[in-house]
Short mmCIF file of C-alpha atoms in Angstrom, two decimals:
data_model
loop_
_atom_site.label_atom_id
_atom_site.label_comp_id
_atom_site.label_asym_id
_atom_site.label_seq_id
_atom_site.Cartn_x
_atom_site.Cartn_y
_atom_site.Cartn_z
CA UNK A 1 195.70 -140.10 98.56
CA UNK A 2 198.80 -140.63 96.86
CA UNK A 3 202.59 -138.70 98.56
CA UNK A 4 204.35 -136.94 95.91
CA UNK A 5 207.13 -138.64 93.77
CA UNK A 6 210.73 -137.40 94.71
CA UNK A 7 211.20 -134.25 91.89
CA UNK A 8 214.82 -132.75 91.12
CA UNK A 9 214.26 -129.31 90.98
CA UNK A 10 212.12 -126.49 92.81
CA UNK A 11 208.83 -125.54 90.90
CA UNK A 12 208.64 -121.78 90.14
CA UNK A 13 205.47 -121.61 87.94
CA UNK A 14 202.24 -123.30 88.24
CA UNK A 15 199.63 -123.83 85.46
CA UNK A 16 195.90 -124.35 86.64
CA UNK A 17 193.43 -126.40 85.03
CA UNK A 18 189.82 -124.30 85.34
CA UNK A 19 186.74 -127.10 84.75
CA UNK A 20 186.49 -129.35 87.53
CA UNK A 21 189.49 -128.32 89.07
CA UNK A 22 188.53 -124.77 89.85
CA UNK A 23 185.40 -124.74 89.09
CA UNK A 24 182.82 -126.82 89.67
CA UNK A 25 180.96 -127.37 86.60
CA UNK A 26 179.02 -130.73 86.90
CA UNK A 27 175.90 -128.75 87.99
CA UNK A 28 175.77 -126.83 84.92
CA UNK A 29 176.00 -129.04 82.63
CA UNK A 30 173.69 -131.51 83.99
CA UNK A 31 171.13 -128.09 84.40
CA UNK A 32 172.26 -127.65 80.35
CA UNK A 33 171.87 -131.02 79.27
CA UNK A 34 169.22 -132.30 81.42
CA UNK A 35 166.27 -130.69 79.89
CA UNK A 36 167.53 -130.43 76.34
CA UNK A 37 167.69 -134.43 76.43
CA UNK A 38 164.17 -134.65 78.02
CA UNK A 39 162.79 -132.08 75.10
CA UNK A 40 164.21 -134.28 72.79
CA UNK A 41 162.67 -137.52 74.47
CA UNK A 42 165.95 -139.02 76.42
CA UNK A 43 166.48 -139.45 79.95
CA UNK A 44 169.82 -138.21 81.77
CA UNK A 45 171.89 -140.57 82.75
CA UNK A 46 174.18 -138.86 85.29
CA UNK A 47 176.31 -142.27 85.48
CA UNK A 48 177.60 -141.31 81.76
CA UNK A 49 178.36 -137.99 83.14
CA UNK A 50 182.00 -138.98 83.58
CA UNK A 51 182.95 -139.17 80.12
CA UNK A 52 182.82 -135.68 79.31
CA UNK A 53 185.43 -134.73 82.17
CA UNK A 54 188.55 -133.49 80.19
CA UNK A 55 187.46 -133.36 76.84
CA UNK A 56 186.75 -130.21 74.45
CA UNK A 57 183.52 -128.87 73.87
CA UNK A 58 183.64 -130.28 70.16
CA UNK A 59 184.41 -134.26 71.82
CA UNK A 60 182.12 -133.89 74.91
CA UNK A 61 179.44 -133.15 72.30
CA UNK A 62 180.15 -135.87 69.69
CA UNK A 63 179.59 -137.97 73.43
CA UNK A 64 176.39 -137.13 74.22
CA UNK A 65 175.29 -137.28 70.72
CA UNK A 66 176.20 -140.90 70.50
CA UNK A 67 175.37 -141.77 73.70
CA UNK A 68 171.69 -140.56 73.38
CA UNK A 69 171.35 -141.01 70.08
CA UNK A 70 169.96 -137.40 69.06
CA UNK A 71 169.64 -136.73 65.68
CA UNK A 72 171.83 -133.85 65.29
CA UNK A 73 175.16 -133.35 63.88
CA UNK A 74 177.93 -132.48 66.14
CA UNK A 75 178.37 -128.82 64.96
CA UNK A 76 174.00 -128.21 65.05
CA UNK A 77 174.56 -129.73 68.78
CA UNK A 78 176.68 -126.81 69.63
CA UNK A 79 174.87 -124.25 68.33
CA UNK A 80 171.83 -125.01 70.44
CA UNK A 81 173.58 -125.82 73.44
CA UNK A 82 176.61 -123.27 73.47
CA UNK A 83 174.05 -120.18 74.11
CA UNK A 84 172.37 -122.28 77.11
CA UNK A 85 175.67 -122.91 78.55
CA UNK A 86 176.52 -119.25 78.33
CA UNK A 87 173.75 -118.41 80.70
CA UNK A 88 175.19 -120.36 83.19
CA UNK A 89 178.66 -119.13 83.26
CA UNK A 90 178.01 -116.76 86.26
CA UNK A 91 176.00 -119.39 88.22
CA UNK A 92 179.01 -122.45 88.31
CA UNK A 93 180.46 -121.66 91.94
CA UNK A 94 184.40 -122.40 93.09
CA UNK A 95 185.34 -125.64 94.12
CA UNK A 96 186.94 -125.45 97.98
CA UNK A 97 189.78 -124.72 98.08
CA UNK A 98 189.77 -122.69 94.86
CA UNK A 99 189.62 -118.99 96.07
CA UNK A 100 192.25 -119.67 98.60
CA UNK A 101 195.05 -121.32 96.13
CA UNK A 102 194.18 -118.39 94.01
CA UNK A 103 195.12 -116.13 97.02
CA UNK A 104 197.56 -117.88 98.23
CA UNK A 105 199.69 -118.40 94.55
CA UNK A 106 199.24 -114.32 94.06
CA UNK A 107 200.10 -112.94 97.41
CA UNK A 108 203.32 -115.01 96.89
CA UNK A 109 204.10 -113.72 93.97
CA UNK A 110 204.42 -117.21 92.27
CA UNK A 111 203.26 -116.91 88.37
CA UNK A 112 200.25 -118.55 87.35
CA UNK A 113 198.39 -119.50 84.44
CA UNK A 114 195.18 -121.18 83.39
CA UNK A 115 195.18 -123.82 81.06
CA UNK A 116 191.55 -124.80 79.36
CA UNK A 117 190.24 -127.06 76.26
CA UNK A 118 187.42 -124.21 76.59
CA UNK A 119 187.69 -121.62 74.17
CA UNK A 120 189.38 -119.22 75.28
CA UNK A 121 185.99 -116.25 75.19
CA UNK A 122 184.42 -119.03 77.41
CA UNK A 123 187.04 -119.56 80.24
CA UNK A 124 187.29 -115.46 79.86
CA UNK A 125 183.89 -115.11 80.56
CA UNK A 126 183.28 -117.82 83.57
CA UNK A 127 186.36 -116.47 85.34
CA UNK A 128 185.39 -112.96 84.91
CA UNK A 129 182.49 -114.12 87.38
CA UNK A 130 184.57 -114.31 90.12
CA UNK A 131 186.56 -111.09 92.13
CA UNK A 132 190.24 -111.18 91.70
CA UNK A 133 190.48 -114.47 89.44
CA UNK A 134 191.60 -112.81 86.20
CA UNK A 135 194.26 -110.42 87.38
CA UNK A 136 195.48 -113.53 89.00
CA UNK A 137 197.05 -115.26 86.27
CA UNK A 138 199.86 -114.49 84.02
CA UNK A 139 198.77 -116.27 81.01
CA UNK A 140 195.52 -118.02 80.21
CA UNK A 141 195.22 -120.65 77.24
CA UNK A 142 192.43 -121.70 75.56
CA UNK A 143 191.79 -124.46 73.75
CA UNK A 144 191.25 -122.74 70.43
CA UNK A 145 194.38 -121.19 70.37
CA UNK A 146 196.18 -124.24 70.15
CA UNK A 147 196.70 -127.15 67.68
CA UNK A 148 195.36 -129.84 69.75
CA UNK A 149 193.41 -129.91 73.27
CA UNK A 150 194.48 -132.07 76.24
CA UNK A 151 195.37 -135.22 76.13
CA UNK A 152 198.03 -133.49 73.48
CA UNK A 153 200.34 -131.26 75.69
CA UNK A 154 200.11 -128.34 73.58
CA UNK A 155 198.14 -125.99 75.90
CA UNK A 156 200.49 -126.54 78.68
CA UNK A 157 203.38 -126.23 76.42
CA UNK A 158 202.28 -122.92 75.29
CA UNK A 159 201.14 -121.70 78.71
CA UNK A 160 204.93 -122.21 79.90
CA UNK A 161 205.91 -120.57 76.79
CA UNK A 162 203.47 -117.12 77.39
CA UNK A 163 204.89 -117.28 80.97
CA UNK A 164 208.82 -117.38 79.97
CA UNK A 165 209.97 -120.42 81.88
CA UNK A 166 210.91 -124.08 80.82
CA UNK A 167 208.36 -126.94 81.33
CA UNK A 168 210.46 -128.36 83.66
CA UNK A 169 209.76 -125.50 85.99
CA UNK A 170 206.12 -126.26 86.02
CA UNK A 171 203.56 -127.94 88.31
CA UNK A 172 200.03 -128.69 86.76
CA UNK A 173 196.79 -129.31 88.69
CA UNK A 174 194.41 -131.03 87.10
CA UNK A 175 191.46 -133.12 87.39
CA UNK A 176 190.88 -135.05 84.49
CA UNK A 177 192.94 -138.11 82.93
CA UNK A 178 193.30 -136.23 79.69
CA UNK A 179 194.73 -133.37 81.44
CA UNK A 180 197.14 -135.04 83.45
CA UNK A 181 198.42 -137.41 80.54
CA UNK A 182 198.74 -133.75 78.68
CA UNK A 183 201.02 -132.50 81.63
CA UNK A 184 203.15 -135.27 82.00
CA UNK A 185 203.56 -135.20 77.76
CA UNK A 186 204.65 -131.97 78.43
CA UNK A 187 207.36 -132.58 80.69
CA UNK A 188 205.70 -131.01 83.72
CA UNK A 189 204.63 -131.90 87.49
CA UNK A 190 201.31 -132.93 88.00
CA UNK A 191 199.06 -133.05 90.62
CA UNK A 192 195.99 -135.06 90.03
CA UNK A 193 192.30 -133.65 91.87
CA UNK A 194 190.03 -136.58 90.52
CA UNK A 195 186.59 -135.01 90.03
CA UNK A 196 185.06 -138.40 89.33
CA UNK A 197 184.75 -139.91 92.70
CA UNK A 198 186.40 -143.44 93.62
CA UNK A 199 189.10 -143.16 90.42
CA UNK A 200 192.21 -142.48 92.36
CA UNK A 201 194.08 -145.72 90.99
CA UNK A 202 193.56 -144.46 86.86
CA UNK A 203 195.79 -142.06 87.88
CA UNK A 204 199.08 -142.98 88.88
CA UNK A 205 200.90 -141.46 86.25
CA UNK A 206 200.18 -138.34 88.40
CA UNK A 207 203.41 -137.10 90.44
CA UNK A 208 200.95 -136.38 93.09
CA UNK A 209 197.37 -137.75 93.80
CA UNK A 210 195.25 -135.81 96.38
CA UNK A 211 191.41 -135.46 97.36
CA UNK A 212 190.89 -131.69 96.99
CA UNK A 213 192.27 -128.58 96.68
CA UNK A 214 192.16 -127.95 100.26
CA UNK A 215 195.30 -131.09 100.36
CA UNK A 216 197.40 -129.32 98.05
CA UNK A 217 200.33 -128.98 100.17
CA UNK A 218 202.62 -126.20 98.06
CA UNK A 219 205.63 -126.97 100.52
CA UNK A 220 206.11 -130.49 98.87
CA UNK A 221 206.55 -128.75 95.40
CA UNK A 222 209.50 -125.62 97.13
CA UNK A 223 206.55 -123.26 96.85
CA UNK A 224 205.24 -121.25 99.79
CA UNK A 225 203.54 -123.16 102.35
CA UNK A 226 199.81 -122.28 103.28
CA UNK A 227 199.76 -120.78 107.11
CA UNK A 228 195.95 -121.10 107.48
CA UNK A 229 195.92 -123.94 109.89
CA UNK A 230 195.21 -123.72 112.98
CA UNK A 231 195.95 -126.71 115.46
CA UNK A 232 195.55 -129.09 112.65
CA UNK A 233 192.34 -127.76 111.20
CA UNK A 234 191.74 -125.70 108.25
CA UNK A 235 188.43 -122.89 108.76
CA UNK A 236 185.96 -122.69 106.29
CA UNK A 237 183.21 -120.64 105.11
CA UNK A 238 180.60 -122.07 107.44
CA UNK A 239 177.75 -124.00 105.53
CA UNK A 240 174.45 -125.70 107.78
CA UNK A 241 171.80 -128.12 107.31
CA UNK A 242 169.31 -130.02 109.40
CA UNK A 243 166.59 -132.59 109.65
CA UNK A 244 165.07 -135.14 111.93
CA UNK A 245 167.05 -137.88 113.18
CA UNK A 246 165.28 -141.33 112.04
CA UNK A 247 167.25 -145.01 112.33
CA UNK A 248 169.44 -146.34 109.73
CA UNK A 249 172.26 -148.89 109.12
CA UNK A 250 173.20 -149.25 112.62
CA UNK A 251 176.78 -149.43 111.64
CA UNK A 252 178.21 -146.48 113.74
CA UNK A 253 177.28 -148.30 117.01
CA UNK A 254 177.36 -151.82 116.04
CA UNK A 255 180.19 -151.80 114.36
CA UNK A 256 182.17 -148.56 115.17
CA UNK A 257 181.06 -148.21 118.54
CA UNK A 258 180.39 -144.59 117.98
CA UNK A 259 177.00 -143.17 117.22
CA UNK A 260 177.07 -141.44 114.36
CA UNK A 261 174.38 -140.37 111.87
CA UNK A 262 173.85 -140.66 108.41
CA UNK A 263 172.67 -137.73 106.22
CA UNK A 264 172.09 -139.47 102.68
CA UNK A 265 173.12 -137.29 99.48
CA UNK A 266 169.79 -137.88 97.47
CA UNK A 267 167.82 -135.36 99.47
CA UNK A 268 170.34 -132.31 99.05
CA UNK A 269 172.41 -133.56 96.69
CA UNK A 270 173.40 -129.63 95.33
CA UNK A 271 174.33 -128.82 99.07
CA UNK A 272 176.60 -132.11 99.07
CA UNK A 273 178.18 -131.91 95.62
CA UNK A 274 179.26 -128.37 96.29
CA UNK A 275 181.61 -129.74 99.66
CA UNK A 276 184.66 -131.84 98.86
CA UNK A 277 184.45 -135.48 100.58
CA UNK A 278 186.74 -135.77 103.70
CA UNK A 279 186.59 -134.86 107.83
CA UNK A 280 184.80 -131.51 109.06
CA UNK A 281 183.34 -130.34 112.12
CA UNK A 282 180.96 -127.90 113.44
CA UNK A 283 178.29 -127.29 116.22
CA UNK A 284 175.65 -129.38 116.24
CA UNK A 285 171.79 -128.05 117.73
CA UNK A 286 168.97 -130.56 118.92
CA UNK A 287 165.56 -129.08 119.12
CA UNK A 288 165.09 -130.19 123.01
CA UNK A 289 168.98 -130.61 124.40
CA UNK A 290 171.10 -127.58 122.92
CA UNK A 291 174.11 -127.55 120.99
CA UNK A 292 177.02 -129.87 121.04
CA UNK A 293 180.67 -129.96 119.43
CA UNK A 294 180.37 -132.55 116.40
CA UNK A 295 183.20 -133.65 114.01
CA UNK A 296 181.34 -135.80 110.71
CA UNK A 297 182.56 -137.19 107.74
CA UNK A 298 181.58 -136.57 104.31
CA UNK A 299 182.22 -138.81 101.33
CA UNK A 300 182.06 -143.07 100.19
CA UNK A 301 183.99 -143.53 103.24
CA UNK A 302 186.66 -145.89 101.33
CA UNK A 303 186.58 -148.59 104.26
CA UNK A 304 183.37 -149.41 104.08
CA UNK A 305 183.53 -148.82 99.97
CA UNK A 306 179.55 -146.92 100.39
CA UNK A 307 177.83 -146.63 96.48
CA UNK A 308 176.78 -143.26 97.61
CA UNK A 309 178.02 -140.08 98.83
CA UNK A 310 176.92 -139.65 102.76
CA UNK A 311 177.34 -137.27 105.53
CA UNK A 312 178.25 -138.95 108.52
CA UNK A 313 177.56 -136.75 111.77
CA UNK A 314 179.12 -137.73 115.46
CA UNK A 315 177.83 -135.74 118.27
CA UNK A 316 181.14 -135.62 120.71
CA UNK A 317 178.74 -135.78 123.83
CA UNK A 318 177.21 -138.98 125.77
CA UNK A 319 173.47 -139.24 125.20
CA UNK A 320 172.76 -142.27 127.37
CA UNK A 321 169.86 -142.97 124.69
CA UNK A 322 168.48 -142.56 121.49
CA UNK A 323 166.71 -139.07 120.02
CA UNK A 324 165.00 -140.50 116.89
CA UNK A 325 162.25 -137.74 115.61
CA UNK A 326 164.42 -135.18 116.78
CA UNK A 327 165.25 -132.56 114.65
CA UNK A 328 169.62 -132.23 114.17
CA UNK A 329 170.64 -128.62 113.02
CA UNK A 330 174.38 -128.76 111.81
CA UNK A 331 177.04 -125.33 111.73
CA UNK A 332 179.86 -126.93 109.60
CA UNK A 333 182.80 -124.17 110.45
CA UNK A 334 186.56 -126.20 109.73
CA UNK A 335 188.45 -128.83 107.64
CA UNK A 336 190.35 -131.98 109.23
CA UNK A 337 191.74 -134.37 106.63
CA UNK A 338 190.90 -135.79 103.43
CA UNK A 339 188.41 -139.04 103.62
CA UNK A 340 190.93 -142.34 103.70
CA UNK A 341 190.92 -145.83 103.66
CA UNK A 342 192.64 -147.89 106.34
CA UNK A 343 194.29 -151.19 106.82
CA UNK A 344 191.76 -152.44 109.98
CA UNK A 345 188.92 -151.48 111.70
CA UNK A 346 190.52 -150.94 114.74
CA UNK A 347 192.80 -147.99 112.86
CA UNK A 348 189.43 -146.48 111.35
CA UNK A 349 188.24 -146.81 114.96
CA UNK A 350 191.45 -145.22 116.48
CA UNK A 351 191.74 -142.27 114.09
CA UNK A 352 187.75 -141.45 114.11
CA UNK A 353 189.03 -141.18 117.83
CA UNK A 354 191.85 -138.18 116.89
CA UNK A 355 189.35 -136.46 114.58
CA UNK A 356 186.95 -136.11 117.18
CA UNK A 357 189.68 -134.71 119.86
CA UNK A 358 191.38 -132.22 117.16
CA UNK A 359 187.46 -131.03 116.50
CA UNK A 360 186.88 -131.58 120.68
CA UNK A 361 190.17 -128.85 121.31
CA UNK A 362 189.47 -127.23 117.88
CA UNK A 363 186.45 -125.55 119.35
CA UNK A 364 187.04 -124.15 122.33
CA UNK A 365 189.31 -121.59 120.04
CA UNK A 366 187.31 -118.02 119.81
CA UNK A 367 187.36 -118.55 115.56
CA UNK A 368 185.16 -121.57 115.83
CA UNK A 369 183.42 -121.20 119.40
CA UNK A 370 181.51 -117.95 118.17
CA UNK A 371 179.53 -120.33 115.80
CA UNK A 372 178.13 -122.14 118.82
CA UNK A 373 175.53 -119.48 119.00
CA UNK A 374 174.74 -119.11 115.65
CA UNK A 375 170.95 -118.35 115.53
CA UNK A 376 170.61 -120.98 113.11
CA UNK A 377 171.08 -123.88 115.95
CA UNK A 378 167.97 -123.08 117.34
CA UNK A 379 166.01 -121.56 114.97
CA UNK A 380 166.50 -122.94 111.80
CA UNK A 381 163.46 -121.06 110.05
CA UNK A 382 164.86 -117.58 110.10
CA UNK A 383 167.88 -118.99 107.79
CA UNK A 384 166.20 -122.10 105.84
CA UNK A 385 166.64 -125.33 106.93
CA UNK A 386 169.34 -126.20 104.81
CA UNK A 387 171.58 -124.34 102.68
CA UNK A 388 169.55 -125.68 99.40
CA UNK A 389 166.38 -124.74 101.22
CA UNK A 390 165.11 -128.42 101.15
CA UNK A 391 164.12 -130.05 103.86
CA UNK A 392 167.01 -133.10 104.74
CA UNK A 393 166.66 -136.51 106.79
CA UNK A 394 169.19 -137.41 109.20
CA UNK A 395 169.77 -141.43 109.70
CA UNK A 396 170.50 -142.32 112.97
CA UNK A 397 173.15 -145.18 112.72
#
């Protein structure tokens, strides 16, 4: 996560990007996509899925028309698709951190506006989905009601311009390399939320690089600061899942000294995709011991540079041995810190160390502590044993 480059001036407006930044989107179009291309005899490839993140409707079409080879032109593409997209609109759920900026930006009174290569009927109709969004912004742009989508800076340009202030007086949040090249074209502030995991470096043109919404820090920009934290941790909209604890890599003992367990992304990968990466904690429930303070990480975990998106559970209580077959029910209630990489082992080692005594104190606080008898602990059934309703498998490492 990149610090912010020194700016001259206070911001005083802020311009939101919605697809992948507020929204997260990557569901639906895979749900869109997915079966159209297997109708038509092709085979998702959710590896290409990253090069449709920025563009407009018209280029991410033209994309998957070449890189599938359908035999449809880019306009008869559209036509079939746009109506299947439209029954998803209501169905694509916030990314974290999204409601609360909203909130946060509004109860402050600082202006906002949204900022889409959608069409403008389309961003209308996914934001109108969610309470509060609309009357939240002071201007929304659409893609069709400018010359040129992002990476041209026209739609920022014009959002400044339907808000009355100077560009200069802008920050943009954005996700996507087009947007943020569109930004900075524009003479604005960006903050960069990569949705494409593992791409922080292609954007350093970004004034600010951070892992979620949940980093933005509004402080570092002369805005209003959040005041949500509690004894560095952020709460959260408790989420759970569970499954038996079976051996893995080994790596949190051997190599950590700290056994932790490893919850692999391919058997909920909906739950996963919907959480940013980065530190969280939670109670944890095992069917024959009771329920223990845990702190886990989620995400590639940058130090050990993993090809696949993990959960990483550690149990802040001594065992004295090992509970393989046992079945690990997880209350996930507050936010640390975004995943990071670090210069040693012994650094990873010593700050795994803090998380677990912020999430160790963090607990004992009435907010979090009522969670610890959440019926869900110790009888997963009457709430589904995940928040997917699949059935998950815990590695023991």
């Amino acid at each position: 996560m990149a610090a912010p480059k020194p700016f001259s001036r206070l911001i005083s407006h802020v311009i939101l990007d919605l697809d992948g930044t507020l929204l997260n989107t990557d569901s639906v179009v895979s749900n869109v996509v997915k079966p159209f291309l297997v109708k038509n005899g092709k085979t998702w490839d959710s590896k290409k899925a990253h090069k449709l993140v920025g563009k407009t409707p018209y280029e991410a079409a033209a994309v998957v028309l070449e890189d599938y080879g359908l035999p449809y032109s880019t306009e008869e593409f559209l036509s079939m698709i746009t109506p299947m997209f439209s029954e998803q609109w209501c169905n694509i759920k916030p990314l974290p951190g999204a409601n609360r900026l909203i909130k946060h930006l509004r109860s402050n009174g600082v202006p906002t506006a949204l900022a889409s290569n959608s069409p403008r009927s389309n961003v209308e109709a996914k934001i109108s989905c969610h309470q509060g969004w609309k009357e939240s912004f002071t201007a929304i742009v659409g893609g069709d009601e400018v010359e040129k989508g992002k990476p041209s800076p026209d739609i920022f340009l014009e959002a400044a311009k339907r808000m009355n202030t100077t560009p200069s007086n802008c920050l943009v949040i954005e996700d996507s390399l087009p947007g943020v090249t569109a930004g900075k074209a524009a003479g604005m502030h960006v903050i960069a939320v990569p949705s494409v995991p593992k791409k922080t470096a292609e954007f350093s043109t970004a004034d600010e690089v951070i892992n979620s919404l949940l980093d933005v820090k509004p402080e570092n920009w002369g805005l209003p600061p959040f005041k949500d934290w509690i004894e560095g941790t952020l709460p959260i909209e408790p989420w759970f899942i569970s499954g038996p604890v079976i051996k893995g890599f080994g790596r949190g003992s051997k190599v950590l000294g700290i056994p932790t367990a490893n919850l692999p992304a391919e058997n909920f990968s909906d739950v996963v995709s919907e959480h940013t990466s980065g530190v969280y904690f939670g109670w944890a429930g095992l069917s024959t011991r009771g329920v223990y303070k845990m702190v886990m990480s989620i995400g590639w975990n940058p130090y050990f540079d993993n090809t696949e998106k993990t959960v990483e559970p550690w149990l802040l209580h001594d065992f004295g041995e090992d509970f393989y077959g046992e079945e690990l029910r997880l209350a996930i209630v507050g936010y640390i810190r975004p995943e990071a990489n670090f210069p040693s082992l012994e650094s990873l080692i010593e700050r795994i160390h803090e998380d677990g005594r912020i999430a160790e104190k963090a607990l004992d606080l009435p907010m979090y502590a009522q969670y610890k008898d959440s019926p869900y602990l110790r009888n997963p059934l009457q709430q589904g044993s995940t928040t997917d309703g699949s059935q998950a498998e815990l590695n023991s490492k």
